CSV table of C-alpha atoms in Angstrom, one decimal:
chain,number,residue,atom,x,y,z
A,15,MET,CA,245.4,71.3,106.4
A,16,ARG,CA,248.8,71.8,104.9
A,17,LEU,CA,250.5,71.6,101.5
A,18,GLU,CA,253.4,69.3,100.8
A,19,PRO,CA,255.5,69.6,97.6
A,20,ARG,CA,255.2,66.6,95.3
A,21,GLU,CA,258.5,65.0,94.3
A,22,ASN,CA,257.2,64.0,90.9
A,23,SER,CA,254.1,65.0,88.9
A,24,THR,CA,252.9,62.3,86.5
A,25,LEU,CA,252.1,63.1,82.9
A,26,LEU,CA,248.5,61.9,83.5
A,27,LEU,CA,248.1,64.4,86.4
A,28,LYS,CA,249.4,67.2,84.2
A,29,ALA,CA,247.1,66.2,81.3
A,30,LEU,CA,244.1,66.2,83.7
A,31,VAL,CA,244.6,70.0,84.4
A,32,PRO,CA,242.9,71.4,81.3
A,33,VAL,CA,240.3,68.6,81.2
A,34,SER,CA,239.3,69.2,84.9
A,35,ALA,CA,239.2,73.0,84.3
A,36,ALA,CA,236.8,72.6,81.4
A,37,CYS,CA,234.6,70.2,83.3
A,38,ILE,CA,234.5,72.6,86.4
A,39,ALA,CA,233.7,75.5,84.1
A,40,LEU,CA,230.8,73.6,82.4
A,41,PHE,CA,229.5,72.5,85.8
A,42,CYS,CA,229.4,76.1,87.1
A,43,CYS,CA,227.7,77.2,84.0
A,44,SER,CA,225.1,74.5,84.5
A,45,LEU,CA,224.3,75.8,87.9
A,46,LEU,CA,223.9,79.4,86.6
A,47,ILE,CA,221.6,78.2,83.8
A,48,LEU,CA,219.6,76.3,86.3
A,49,TRP,CA,219.3,79.4,88.5
A,50,ALA,CA,218.1,81.3,85.4
A,51,GLY,CA,215.2,78.9,85.1
A,52,ALA,CA,216.4,76.9,82.0
A,53,SER,CA,217.4,73.3,81.6
A,54,PRO,CA,221.2,72.8,81.6
A,55,VAL,CA,220.8,69.9,79.2
A,56,ASP,CA,218.8,72.0,76.7
A,57,ALA,CA,221.3,74.8,77.1
A,58,THR,CA,224.3,72.6,76.5
A,59,ILE,CA,222.7,71.2,73.4
A,60,LEU,CA,221.9,74.7,72.1
A,61,LEU,CA,225.4,75.8,73.0
A,62,VAL,CA,227.1,73.0,71.0
A,63,LYS,CA,224.6,73.4,68.1
A,64,GLY,CA,225.2,77.1,68.0
A,65,ALA,CA,229.0,76.7,67.9
A,66,VAL,CA,229.4,73.6,65.6
A,67,GLY,CA,225.9,72.7,64.4
A,68,SER,CA,226.1,74.1,60.9
A,69,ARG,CA,228.7,75.2,58.3
A,70,PHE,CA,228.1,78.9,59.2
A,71,ALA,CA,228.4,78.2,63.0
A,72,ILE,CA,231.7,76.3,62.5
A,73,SER,CA,233.1,79.2,60.4
A,74,GLU,CA,232.1,81.7,63.0
A,75,THR,CA,233.7,79.6,65.8
A,76,LEU,CA,236.9,79.3,63.8
A,77,THR,CA,236.8,83.1,63.0
A,78,ARG,CA,236.5,83.8,66.8
A,79,ALA,CA,239.4,81.4,67.5
A,80,ILE,CA,241.9,83.3,65.2
A,81,PRO,CA,242.7,86.3,67.5
A,82,LEU,CA,242.6,83.9,70.6
A,83,ILE,CA,245.3,81.8,69.0
A,84,PHE,CA,247.5,84.8,68.5
A,85,THR,CA,247.0,86.3,72.0
A,86,GLY,CA,247.3,82.8,73.6
A,87,LEU,CA,250.6,82.2,71.9
A,88,ALA,CA,251.8,85.7,72.9
A,89,ALA,CA,251.0,84.9,76.6
A,90,SER,CA,252.4,81.4,76.5
A,91,VAL,CA,255.8,82.5,75.1
A,92,ALA,CA,256.1,85.3,77.6
A,93,PHE,CA,255.0,83.2,80.6
A,94,ARG,CA,257.6,80.5,79.7
A,95,ALA,CA,260.3,83.1,80.5
A,96,LYS,CA,258.4,84.3,83.6
A,97,LEU,CA,257.6,87.5,81.8
A,98,TRP,CA,254.1,88.3,82.9
A,99,ASN,CA,252.8,90.0,79.8
A,100,ILE,CA,249.3,91.3,80.6
A,101,GLY,CA,249.4,93.8,77.8
A,102,ALA,CA,248.5,91.7,74.7
A,103,GLU,CA,245.3,93.8,74.4
A,104,GLY,CA,247.4,97.0,73.9
A,105,GLN,CA,249.9,95.2,71.7
A,106,LEU,CA,246.9,94.0,69.5
A,107,TYR,CA,245.8,97.6,69.0
A,108,ALA,CA,249.4,98.7,68.3
A,109,GLY,CA,249.6,96.2,65.5
A,110,ALA,CA,246.2,97.3,64.1
A,111,CYS,CA,247.2,101.0,64.3
A,112,VAL,CA,250.4,100.5,62.3
A,113,ALA,CA,248.6,98.4,59.8
A,114,THR,CA,245.9,101.1,59.4
A,115,TRP,CA,248.6,103.8,59.0
A,116,LEU,CA,250.5,101.8,56.3
A,117,GLY,CA,247.5,100.1,54.7
A,118,THR,CA,245.3,103.0,53.9
A,119,GLY,CA,247.4,104.4,51.1
A,120,MET,CA,250.7,105.1,52.7
A,121,ILE,CA,252.3,102.1,51.0
A,122,ASP,CA,251.4,100.7,47.6
A,123,LEU,CA,252.2,97.1,47.1
A,124,PRO,CA,250.6,94.1,45.5
A,125,ALA,CA,248.6,91.8,47.8
A,126,GLY,CA,251.3,89.1,47.8
A,127,LEU,CA,253.7,91.6,49.4
A,128,MET,CA,251.3,94.0,51.2
A,129,ILE,CA,249.9,91.4,53.6
A,130,PRO,CA,253.2,90.0,54.8
A,131,PHE,CA,254.5,93.6,55.1
A,132,LEU,CA,251.6,94.6,57.3
A,133,PHE,CA,252.0,91.6,59.5
A,134,LEU,CA,255.7,92.3,60.0
A,135,ALA,CA,255.0,96.0,60.7
A,136,GLY,CA,252.2,95.1,63.2
A,137,ALA,CA,254.5,92.6,64.9
A,138,LEU,CA,257.2,95.2,65.2
A,139,ALA,CA,254.7,97.7,66.8
A,140,GLY,CA,253.5,95.1,69.2
A,141,GLY,CA,257.0,94.0,70.2
A,142,LEU,CA,258.1,97.6,70.7
A,143,LEU,CA,255.2,98.3,72.9
A,144,LEU,CA,256.2,95.5,75.2
A,145,LEU,CA,259.9,96.4,75.0
A,146,GLY,CA,259.5,99.4,77.3
A,147,PRO,CA,258.0,97.5,80.3
A,148,THR,CA,260.6,94.8,79.7
A,149,ILE,CA,263.5,97.1,79.9
A,150,LEU,CA,262.1,98.7,83.1
A,151,LYS,CA,261.8,95.2,84.5
A,152,THR,CA,265.3,94.0,83.6
A,153,LYS,CA,267.1,97.3,84.4
A,154,PHE,CA,265.1,98.7,87.4
A,155,GLY,CA,263.0,95.7,88.6
A,156,VAL,CA,259.7,97.4,87.8
A,157,ASP,CA,256.8,95.0,88.0
A,158,GLU,CA,255.8,94.3,84.4
A,159,VAL,CA,252.3,93.2,85.4
A,160,VAL,CA,251.4,96.8,86.4
A,161,THR,CA,253.2,98.5,83.4
A,162,THR,CA,251.8,96.2,80.7
A,163,LEU,CA,248.3,96.4,82.2
A,164,LEU,CA,248.4,100.2,82.3
A,165,LEU,CA,249.7,100.3,78.7
A,166,ASN,CA,246.5,98.6,77.6
A,167,PHE,CA,244.5,101.6,78.7
A,168,ILE,CA,246.9,104.0,77.2
A,169,ALA,CA,246.7,102.1,73.8
A,170,LEU,CA,242.9,102.2,74.0
A,171,LEU,CA,242.8,105.9,74.7
A,172,PHE,CA,245.3,106.5,71.9
A,173,VAL,CA,243.0,104.6,69.5
A,174,ASN,CA,240.0,106.5,70.8
A,175,TRP,CA,241.8,109.8,70.0
A,176,LEU,CA,242.7,108.6,66.5
A,177,VAL,CA,239.2,107.4,65.5
A,178,PHE,CA,237.5,110.4,66.9
A,179,GLY,CA,240.2,112.8,65.7
A,180,PRO,CA,242.8,112.7,62.9
A,181,TRP,CA,242.0,109.3,61.5
A,182,LYS,CA,238.2,109.6,61.6
A,183,ASP,CA,236.8,108.6,58.2
A,184,PRO,CA,234.6,111.4,56.8
A,185,MET,CA,232.7,108.8,54.7
A,186,ALA,CA,231.7,106.8,57.8
A,187,MET,CA,228.4,108.7,58.4
A,188,GLY,CA,229.7,110.0,61.7
A,189,TRP,CA,230.8,106.6,63.1
A,190,PRO,CA,234.1,106.7,65.0
A,191,GLN,CA,236.3,104.6,62.7
A,192,ALA,CA,239.3,105.1,60.5
A,193,ALA,CA,239.4,104.9,56.7
A,194,PRO,CA,239.3,101.3,55.3
A,195,VAL,CA,242.5,99.7,54.2
A,196,VAL,CA,243.2,99.3,50.5
A,197,ASP,CA,242.0,96.2,48.7
A,198,SER,CA,245.5,94.7,48.5
A,199,ALA,CA,245.7,94.6,52.3
A,200,ILE,CA,242.5,92.5,52.7
A,201,LEU,CA,242.9,88.9,53.7
A,202,GLY,CA,240.7,86.7,51.5
A,203,HIS,CA,238.0,84.4,52.8
A,204,MET,CA,238.8,80.7,53.2
A,205,ILE,CA,235.1,79.7,52.7
A,206,PRO,CA,232.8,81.6,50.4
A,207,LYS,CA,229.9,83.4,52.0
A,208,THR,CA,231.4,83.2,55.5
A,209,ARG,CA,233.6,85.5,57.5
A,210,LEU,CA,236.4,82.9,58.0
A,211,HIS,CA,239.6,84.4,56.5
A,212,TRP,CA,243.1,83.2,55.8
A,213,GLY,CA,244.2,84.6,59.2
A,214,LEU,CA,243.4,81.1,60.5
A,215,ALA,CA,246.1,79.6,58.3
A,216,ILE,CA,248.6,82.2,59.5
A,217,ALA,CA,247.6,81.6,63.1
A,218,VAL,CA,248.1,77.8,62.8
A,219,ALA,CA,251.4,78.3,61.1
A,220,THR,CA,252.5,80.7,63.8
A,221,ALA,CA,251.6,78.1,66.5
A,222,VAL,CA,253.7,75.4,64.7
A,223,PHE,CA,256.5,77.9,64.3
A,224,VAL,CA,256.5,78.8,68.0
A,225,TRP,CA,256.4,75.1,68.9
A,226,LEU,CA,259.5,74.4,66.7
A,227,LEU,CA,261.2,77.5,68.1
A,228,MET,CA,260.6,76.6,71.7
A,229,ARG,CA,261.3,72.8,71.3
A,230,PHE,CA,264.3,72.6,68.9
A,231,THR,CA,266.2,75.9,68.9
A,232,THR,CA,268.8,77.5,71.3
A,233,TRP,CA,266.5,80.5,71.7
A,234,GLY,CA,263.7,78.3,72.9
A,235,TYR,CA,265.9,76.4,75.3
A,236,GLU,CA,267.2,79.7,76.7
A,237,ILE,CA,263.7,81.0,77.1
A,238,ARG,CA,262.6,77.9,79.0
A,239,ALA,CA,265.7,77.8,81.1
A,240,VAL,CA,265.3,81.4,82.2
A,241,GLY,CA,261.7,80.7,83.1
A,242,TYR,CA,262.7,77.7,85.2
A,243,ASN,CA,265.6,79.3,87.1
A,244,PRO,CA,267.2,82.6,86.1
A,245,LYS,CA,270.0,82.3,88.6
A,246,ALA,CA,271.0,78.9,87.4
A,247,SER,CA,270.7,80.1,83.8
A,248,ASN,CA,273.0,83.1,84.5
A,249,PHE,CA,275.5,80.7,86.2
A,250,VAL,CA,275.8,78.5,83.1
A,251,GLY,CA,276.3,81.6,80.9
A,252,ILE,CA,272.8,82.2,79.5
A,253,PRO,CA,272.3,86.0,79.1
A,254,VAL,CA,269.1,86.4,81.2
A,255,ASN,CA,268.3,90.0,80.4
A,256,SER,CA,268.8,89.8,76.7
A,257,THR,CA,266.8,86.5,76.6
A,258,ILE,CA,263.8,88.2,78.4
A,259,ILE,CA,264.0,91.2,76.0
A,260,ARG,CA,264.1,88.8,73.0
A,261,THR,CA,261.1,87.0,74.5
A,262,ALA,CA,259.2,90.3,74.8
A,263,LEU,CA,259.8,91.1,71.1
A,264,ILE,CA,258.5,87.7,70.1
A,265,SER,CA,255.5,87.8,72.5
A,266,GLY,CA,254.5,91.4,71.6
A,267,GLY,CA,255.0,90.6,67.9
A,268,ILE,CA,252.6,87.7,68.0
A,269,ALA,CA,250.0,89.9,69.8
A,270,GLY,CA,250.5,92.5,67.1
A,271,PHE,CA,249.6,89.7,64.5
A,272,ALA,CA,246.2,89.5,66.2
A,273,GLY,CA,245.5,93.2,65.5
A,274,VAL,CA,246.6,93.0,61.9
A,275,SER,CA,244.5,89.8,61.4
A,276,GLU,CA,241.4,91.3,62.8
A,277,LEU,CA,241.9,94.5,60.8
A,278,CYS,CA,242.7,93.0,57.5
A,279,GLY,CA,240.7,89.8,57.7
A,280,LEU,CA,237.5,90.8,59.5
A,281,ARG,CA,236.8,94.6,59.8
A,282,GLY,CA,238.8,96.3,57.2
A,283,TYR,CA,239.1,99.4,59.3
A,284,LEU,CA,240.2,100.5,62.8
A,285,THR,CA,237.5,100.9,65.4
A,286,LEU,CA,237.6,101.1,69.2
A,287,ASP,CA,235.8,97.7,69.5
A,288,LEU,CA,238.2,95.8,67.3
A,289,SER,CA,238.8,93.6,70.3
A,290,PRO,CA,236.3,92.7,73.0
A,291,GLY,CA,239.1,91.6,75.2
A,292,PHE,CA,241.1,89.1,73.2
A,293,GLY,CA,244.3,90.1,74.9
A,294,TYR,CA,242.9,89.1,78.3
A,295,SER,CA,241.2,86.0,77.0
A,296,GLY,CA,244.6,85.0,75.6
A,297,ILE,CA,245.9,84.5,79.2
A,298,VAL,CA,243.1,82.0,79.8
A,299,VAL,CA,243.9,80.3,76.5
A,300,ALA,CA,247.6,80.0,77.4
A,301,MET,CA,246.9,78.7,80.9
A,302,LEU,CA,244.4,76.1,79.6
A,303,ALA,CA,247.0,74.9,77.2
A,304,ALA,CA,249.7,74.6,80.0
A,305,LEU,CA,251.7,77.1,77.9
A,306,HIS,CA,252.1,74.6,75.1
A,307,PRO,CA,252.0,76.3,71.6
A,308,LEU,CA,250.1,73.5,70.0
A,309,GLY,CA,247.8,73.2,73.0
A,310,VAL,CA,246.9,76.8,72.4
A,311,LEU,CA,245.1,75.7,69.2
A,312,LEU,CA,242.7,73.4,71.2
A,313,SER,CA,242.2,75.8,74.1
A,314,SER,CA,241.4,78.7,71.7
A,315,LEU,CA,238.8,76.5,70.0
A,316,PHE,CA,237.3,75.7,73.4
A,317,ILE,CA,236.9,79.4,74.4
A,318,ALA,CA,235.6,80.2,70.9
A,319,VAL,CA,233.0,77.4,71.2
A,320,LEU,CA,231.9,78.8,74.6
A,321,SER,CA,231.7,82.3,73.2
A,322,ILE,CA,229.8,81.6,70.0
A,323,GLY,CA,227.6,78.9,71.5
A,324,ALA,CA,226.6,81.1,74.4
A,325,ASP,CA,225.3,83.8,72.0
A,326,SER,CA,223.1,81.2,70.3
A,327,MET,CA,222.0,79.7,73.6
A,328,SER,CA,221.2,83.2,74.9
A,329,ARG,CA,218.9,84.0,72.0
A,330,SER,CA,217.0,80.7,72.2
A,331,LEU,CA,216.5,80.5,76.0
A,332,ASN,CA,216.5,84.2,76.8
A,333,ILE,CA,219.3,84.0,79.3
A,334,SER,CA,222.4,86.2,79.5
A,335,ASN,CA,225.3,85.4,77.2
A,336,TYR,CA,227.6,86.6,80.0
A,337,ILE,CA,227.6,83.0,81.1
A,338,ALA,CA,230.4,82.4,78.6
A,339,ASP,CA,232.5,85.1,80.4
A,340,VAL,CA,231.8,83.4,83.7
A,341,ALA,CA,232.9,80.0,82.2
A,342,THR,CA,236.1,81.6,80.9
A,343,ALA,CA,236.9,83.1,84.3
A,344,VAL,CA,236.1,79.9,86.1
A,345,SER,CA,238.3,78.0,83.7
A,346,LEU,CA,241.3,80.2,84.6
A,347,LEU,CA,240.7,79.7,88.3
A,348,ALA,CA,240.2,76.0,87.9
A,349,VAL,CA,243.5,75.8,85.9
A,350,LEU,CA,245.4,77.7,88.5
A,351,PHE,CA,244.0,75.5,91.3
A,352,SER,CA,244.7,72.3,89.4
A,353,MET,CA,248.2,73.4,88.6
A,354,MET,CA,248.8,73.9,92.3
A,355,LEU,CA,247.6,70.4,93.0
A,356,THR,CA,250.1,69.0,90.4
A,357,ARG,CA,252.9,70.6,92.5
A,358,TYR,CA,251.6,70.2,96.0
A,359,ARG,CA,249.7,67.4,97.9
A,360,ILE,CA,247.1,68.3,100.4
A,361,ARG,CA,247.6,66.7,103.8
A,362,TRP,CA,245.0,66.8,106.5
A,363,ARG,CA,246.3,66.7,110.1
């Protein structure tokens, strides 16, 4: 068996990548469900019903999709420039930390100004956290996969120190959490009596903005050009290093949005479990969307449906909800394999 590069990949072939990945993931989940002694058909019905079967279920699915949209966009922007940002998890917590610091009484602004201010501050924190690894990459050739991944653990340990130490809320009955943000920093609910907040509108607007940026601006063109071929980009006068640094600030900033959104829209205070791994799931979201900003909206919804539906299925059939994690991982592997097949053709000798 050998691989031959394809001269052209049709649009249909590229479109089949996320669809085939979703189908493969669902097939693997069906095998696991069968192994657990349950019916895959019943499990699938319960999964779909648990994710979109009621007004409350839909609101929970959309609420789960919000941070996935932000982290998926962060990964898609960075990956377009071949900047392998694995640190969206840490950048999420950086945004949440700064929003906690400023939003618990440090700054007194009306809600109309406080929320945009916190999002901008969170974006700055996320962008600056990614700036260090990016400078090490551009100046010294240090692998950003390692540095951004390690920064995730540093950020988590820093948050752990904060919520057990100087920021621990004395009114929290001993729970390790920071003081709640002020009322003017709270994002309102889009639907009464649900947890769905206006972070969804901000996330969708961010996806549209990123699409416009990447599609119609010089910045977007330079980011895509550097990702395709940095040597050719440098030859035609595109400043490669400054483009990568600019990309890092945008990517880290969007990941910082995720932290502010979860803090101000859902929890109201900083905890160590603010994110169950949204930064890592964002990589899957971005790959499923083929790095397209608007595709991130659909892939985020797919992962959110799997996650929320699996919880409901698990309770009804008494099987593990980790099946959703398996499906997410299989989706990523299937996308990578399918993308390889769009570039190469398998030849059997």
